[in-house]
PDB file of C-alpha atoms in Angstrom:
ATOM      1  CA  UNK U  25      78.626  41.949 199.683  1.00 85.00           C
ATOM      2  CA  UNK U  26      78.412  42.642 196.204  1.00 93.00           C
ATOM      3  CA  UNK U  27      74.843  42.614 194.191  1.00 97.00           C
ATOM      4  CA  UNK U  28      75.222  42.353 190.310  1.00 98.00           C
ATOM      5  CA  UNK U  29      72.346  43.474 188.399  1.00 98.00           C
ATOM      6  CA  UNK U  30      72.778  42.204 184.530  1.00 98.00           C
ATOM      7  CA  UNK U  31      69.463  43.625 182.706  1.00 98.00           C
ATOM      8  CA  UNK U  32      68.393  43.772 178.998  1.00 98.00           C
ATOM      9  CA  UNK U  33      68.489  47.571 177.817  1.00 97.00           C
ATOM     10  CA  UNK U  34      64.967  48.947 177.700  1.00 97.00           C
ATOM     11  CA  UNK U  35      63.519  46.392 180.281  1.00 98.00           C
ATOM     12  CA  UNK U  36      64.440  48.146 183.187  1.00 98.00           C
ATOM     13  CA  UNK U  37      62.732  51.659 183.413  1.00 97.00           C
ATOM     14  CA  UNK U  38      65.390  55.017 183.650  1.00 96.00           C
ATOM     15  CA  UNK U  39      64.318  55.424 187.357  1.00 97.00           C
ATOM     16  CA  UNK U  40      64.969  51.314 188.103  1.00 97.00           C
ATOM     17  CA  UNK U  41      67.991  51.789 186.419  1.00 97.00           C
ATOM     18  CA  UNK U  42      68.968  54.081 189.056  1.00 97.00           C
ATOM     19  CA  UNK U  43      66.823  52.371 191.682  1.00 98.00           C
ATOM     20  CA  UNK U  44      67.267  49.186 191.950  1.00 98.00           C
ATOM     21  CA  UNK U  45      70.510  48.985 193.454  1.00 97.00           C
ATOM     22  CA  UNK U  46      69.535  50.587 196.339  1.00 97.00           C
ATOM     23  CA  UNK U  47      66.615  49.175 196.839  1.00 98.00           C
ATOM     24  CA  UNK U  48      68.326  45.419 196.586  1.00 98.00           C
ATOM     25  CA  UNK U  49      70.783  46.223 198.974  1.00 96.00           C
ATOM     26  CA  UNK U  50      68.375  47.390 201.518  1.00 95.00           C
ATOM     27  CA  UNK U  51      66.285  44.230 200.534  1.00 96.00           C
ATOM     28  CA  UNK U  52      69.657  42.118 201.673  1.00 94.00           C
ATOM     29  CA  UNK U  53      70.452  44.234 205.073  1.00 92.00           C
ATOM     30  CA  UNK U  54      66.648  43.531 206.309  1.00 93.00           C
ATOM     31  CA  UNK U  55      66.865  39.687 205.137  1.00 93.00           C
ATOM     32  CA  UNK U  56      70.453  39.422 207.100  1.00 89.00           C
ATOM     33  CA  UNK U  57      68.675  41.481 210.039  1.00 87.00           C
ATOM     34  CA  UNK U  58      71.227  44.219 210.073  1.00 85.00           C
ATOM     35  CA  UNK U  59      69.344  47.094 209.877  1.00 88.00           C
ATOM     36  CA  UNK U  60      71.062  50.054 211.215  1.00 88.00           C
ATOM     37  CA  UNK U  61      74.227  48.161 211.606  1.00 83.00           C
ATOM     38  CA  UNK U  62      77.299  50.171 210.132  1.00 87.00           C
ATOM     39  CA  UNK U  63      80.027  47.868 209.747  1.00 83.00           C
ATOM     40  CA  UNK U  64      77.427  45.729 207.621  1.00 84.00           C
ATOM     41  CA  UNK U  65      75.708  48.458 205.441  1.00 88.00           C
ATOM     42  CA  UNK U  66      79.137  49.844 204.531  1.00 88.00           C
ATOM     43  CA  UNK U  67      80.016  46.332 202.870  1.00 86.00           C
ATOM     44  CA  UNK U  68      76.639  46.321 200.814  1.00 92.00           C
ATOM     45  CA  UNK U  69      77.394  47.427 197.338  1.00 93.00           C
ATOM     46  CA  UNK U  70      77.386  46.306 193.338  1.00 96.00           C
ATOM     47  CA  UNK U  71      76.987  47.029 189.974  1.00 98.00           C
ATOM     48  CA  UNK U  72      74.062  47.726 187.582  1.00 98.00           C
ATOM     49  CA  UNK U  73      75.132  45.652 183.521  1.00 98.00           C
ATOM     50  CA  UNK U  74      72.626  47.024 181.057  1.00 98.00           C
ATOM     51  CA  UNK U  75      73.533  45.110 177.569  1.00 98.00           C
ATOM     52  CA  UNK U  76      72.339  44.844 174.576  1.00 97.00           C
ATOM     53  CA  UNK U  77      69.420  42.964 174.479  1.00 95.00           C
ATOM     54  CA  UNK U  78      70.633  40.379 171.568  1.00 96.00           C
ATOM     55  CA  UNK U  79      73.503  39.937 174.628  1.00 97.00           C
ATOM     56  CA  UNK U  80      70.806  38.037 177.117  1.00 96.00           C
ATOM     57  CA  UNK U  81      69.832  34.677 176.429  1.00 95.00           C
ATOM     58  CA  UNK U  82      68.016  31.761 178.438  1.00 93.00           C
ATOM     59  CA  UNK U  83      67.635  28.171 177.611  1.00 92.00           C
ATOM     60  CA  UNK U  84      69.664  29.025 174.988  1.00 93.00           C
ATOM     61  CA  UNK U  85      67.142  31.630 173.512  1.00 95.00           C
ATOM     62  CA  UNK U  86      67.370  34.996 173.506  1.00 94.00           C
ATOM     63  CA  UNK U  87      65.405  36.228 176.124  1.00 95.00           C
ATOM     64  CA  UNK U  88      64.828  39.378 178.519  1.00 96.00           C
ATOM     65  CA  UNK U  89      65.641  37.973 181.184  1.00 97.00           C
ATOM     66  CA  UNK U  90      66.875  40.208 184.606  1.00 98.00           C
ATOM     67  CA  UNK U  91      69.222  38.498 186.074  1.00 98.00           C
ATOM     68  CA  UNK U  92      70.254  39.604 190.210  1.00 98.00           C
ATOM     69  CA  UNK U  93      73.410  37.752 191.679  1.00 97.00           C
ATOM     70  CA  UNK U  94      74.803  37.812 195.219  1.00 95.00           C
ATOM     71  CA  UNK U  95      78.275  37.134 196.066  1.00 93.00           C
ATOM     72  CA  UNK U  96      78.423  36.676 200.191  1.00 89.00           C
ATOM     73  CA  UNK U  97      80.543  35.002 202.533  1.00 84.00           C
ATOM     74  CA  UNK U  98      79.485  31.768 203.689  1.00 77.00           C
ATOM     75  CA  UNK U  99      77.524  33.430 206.624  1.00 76.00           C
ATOM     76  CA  UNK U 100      75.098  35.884 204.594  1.00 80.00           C
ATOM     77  CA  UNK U 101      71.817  35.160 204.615  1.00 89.00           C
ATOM     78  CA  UNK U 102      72.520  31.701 206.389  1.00 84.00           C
ATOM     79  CA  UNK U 103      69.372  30.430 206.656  1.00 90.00           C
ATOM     80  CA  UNK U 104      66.451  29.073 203.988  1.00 93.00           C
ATOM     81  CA  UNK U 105      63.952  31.927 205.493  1.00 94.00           C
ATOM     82  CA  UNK U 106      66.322  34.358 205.082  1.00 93.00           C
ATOM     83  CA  UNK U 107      67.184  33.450 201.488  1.00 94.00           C
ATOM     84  CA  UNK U 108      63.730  33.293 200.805  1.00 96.00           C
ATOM     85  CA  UNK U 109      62.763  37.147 202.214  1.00 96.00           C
ATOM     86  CA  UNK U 110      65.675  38.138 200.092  1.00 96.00           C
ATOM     87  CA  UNK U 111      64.607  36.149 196.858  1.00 97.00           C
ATOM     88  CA  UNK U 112      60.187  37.537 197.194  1.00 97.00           C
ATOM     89  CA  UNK U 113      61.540  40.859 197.747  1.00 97.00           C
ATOM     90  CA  UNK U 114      64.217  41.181 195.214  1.00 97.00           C
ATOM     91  CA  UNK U 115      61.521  39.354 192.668  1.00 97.00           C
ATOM     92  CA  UNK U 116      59.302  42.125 194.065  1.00 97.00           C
ATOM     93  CA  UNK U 117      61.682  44.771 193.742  1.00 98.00           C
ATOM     94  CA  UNK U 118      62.803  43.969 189.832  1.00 98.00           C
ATOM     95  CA  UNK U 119      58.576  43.525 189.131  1.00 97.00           C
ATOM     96  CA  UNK U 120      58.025  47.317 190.372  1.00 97.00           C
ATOM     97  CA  UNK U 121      61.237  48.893 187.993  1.00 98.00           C
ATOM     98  CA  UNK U 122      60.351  46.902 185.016  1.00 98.00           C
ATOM     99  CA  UNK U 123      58.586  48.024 182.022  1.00 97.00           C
ATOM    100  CA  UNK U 124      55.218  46.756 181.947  1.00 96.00           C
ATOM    101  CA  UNK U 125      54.635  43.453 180.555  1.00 95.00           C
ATOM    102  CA  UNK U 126      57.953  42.202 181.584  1.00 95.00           C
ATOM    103  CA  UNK U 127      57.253  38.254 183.098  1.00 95.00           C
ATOM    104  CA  UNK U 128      57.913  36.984 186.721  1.00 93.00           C
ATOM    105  CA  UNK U 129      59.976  33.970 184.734  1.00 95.00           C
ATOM    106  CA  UNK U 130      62.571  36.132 183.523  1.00 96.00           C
ATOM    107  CA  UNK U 131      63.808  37.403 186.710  1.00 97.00           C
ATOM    108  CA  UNK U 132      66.458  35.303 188.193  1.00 97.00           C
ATOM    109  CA  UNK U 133      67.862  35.332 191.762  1.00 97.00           C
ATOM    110  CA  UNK U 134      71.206  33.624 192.513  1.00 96.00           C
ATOM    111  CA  UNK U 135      73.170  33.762 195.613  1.00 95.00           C
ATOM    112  CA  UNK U 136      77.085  32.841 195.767  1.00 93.00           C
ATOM    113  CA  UNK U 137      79.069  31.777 198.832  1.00 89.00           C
ATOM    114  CA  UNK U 138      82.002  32.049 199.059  1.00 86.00           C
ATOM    115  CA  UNK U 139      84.213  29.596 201.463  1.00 87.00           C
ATOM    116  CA  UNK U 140      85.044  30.582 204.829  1.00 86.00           C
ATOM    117  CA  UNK U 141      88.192  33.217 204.774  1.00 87.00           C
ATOM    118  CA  UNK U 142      87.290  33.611 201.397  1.00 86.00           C
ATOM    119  CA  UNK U 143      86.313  37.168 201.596  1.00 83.00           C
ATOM    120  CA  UNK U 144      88.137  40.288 202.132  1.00 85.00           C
ATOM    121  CA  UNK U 145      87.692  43.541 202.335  1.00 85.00           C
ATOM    122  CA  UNK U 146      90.371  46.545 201.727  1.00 87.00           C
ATOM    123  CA  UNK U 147      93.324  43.585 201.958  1.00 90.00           C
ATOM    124  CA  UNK U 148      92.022  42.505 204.798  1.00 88.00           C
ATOM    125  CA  UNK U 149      90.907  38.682 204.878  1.00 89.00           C
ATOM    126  CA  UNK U 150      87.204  37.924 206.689  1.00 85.00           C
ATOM    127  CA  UNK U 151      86.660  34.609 208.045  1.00 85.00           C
ATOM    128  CA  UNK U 152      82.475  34.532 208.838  1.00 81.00           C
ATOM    129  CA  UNK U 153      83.747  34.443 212.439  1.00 86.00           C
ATOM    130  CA  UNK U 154      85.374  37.854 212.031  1.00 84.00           C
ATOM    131  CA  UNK U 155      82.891  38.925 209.995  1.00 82.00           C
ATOM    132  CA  UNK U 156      80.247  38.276 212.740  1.00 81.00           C
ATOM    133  CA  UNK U 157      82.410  39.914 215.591  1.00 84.00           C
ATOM    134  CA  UNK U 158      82.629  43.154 213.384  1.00 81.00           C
ATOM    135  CA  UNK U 159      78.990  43.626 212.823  1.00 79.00           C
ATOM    136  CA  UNK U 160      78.871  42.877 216.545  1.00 81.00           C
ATOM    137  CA  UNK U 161      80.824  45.149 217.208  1.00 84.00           C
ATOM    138  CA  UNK U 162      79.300  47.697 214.990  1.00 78.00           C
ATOM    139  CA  UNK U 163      75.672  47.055 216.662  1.00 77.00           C
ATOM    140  CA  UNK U 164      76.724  48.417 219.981  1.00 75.00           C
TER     141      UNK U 164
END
């Protein structure tokens, strides 16, 4: 389940550079309630875009704006509650390895489903059924 971090250079601090990865994708395995679960950690991962920060614009402005994007299968975080816990914490999370100053506005949460059996792992194609049965699985 990847997380993309895209970030203006100099807005996220050297240690949030390094940090906030990890601390997003525990922030996703306690919002899906998979703690502890193997199968599911193991498919928690991402990348961390520092740019330029004449590369980052909003409303077509340029802007420092930190910008966090989930790509899950149809059955991550499935529920409004659980989107929510993912979107205060993540907001959290960003607030904490930020330079001082920067605004709650520019951090953006977006989460992207894809369609059932449209996610697959090491060639192998997930429908959120099988997905579901392997974290199961992995639980017991």
């Amino acid at each position: 389940m990847p997380i993309t971090v895209t970030a203006p250079q100099g807005v996220l601090t050297q240690a949030g550079e390094r940090e906030i990865l990890p601390r997003l994708s525990a922030a996703l395995i306690e919002a899906s309630g998979a703690t502890g679960n193997s199968f599911f950690n193991a498919i928690v991962g991402g990348t961390v875009h520092i740019l330029p920060p004449h590369h980052i614009y909003a409303g077509g402005a340029n802007r420092p704006v930190v910008m966090v994007e989930l790509k899950l299968p149809n059955i991550g975080l499935g529920s409004l509650e659980a989107r929510r816990a993912f979107i205060t914490d993540a907001v959290a999370i960003v607030a904490d390895l930020c330079v001082p100053g920067h605004k709650p506005e520019n951090t953006w949460i977006n989460i992207v489903n894809a369609p059932d059996g449209g996610w697959g792992i090491g060639g192998k194609q997930y429908t959120g059924e099988a997905l579901i049965a392997a974290a199961t699985a992995a639980a017991q």
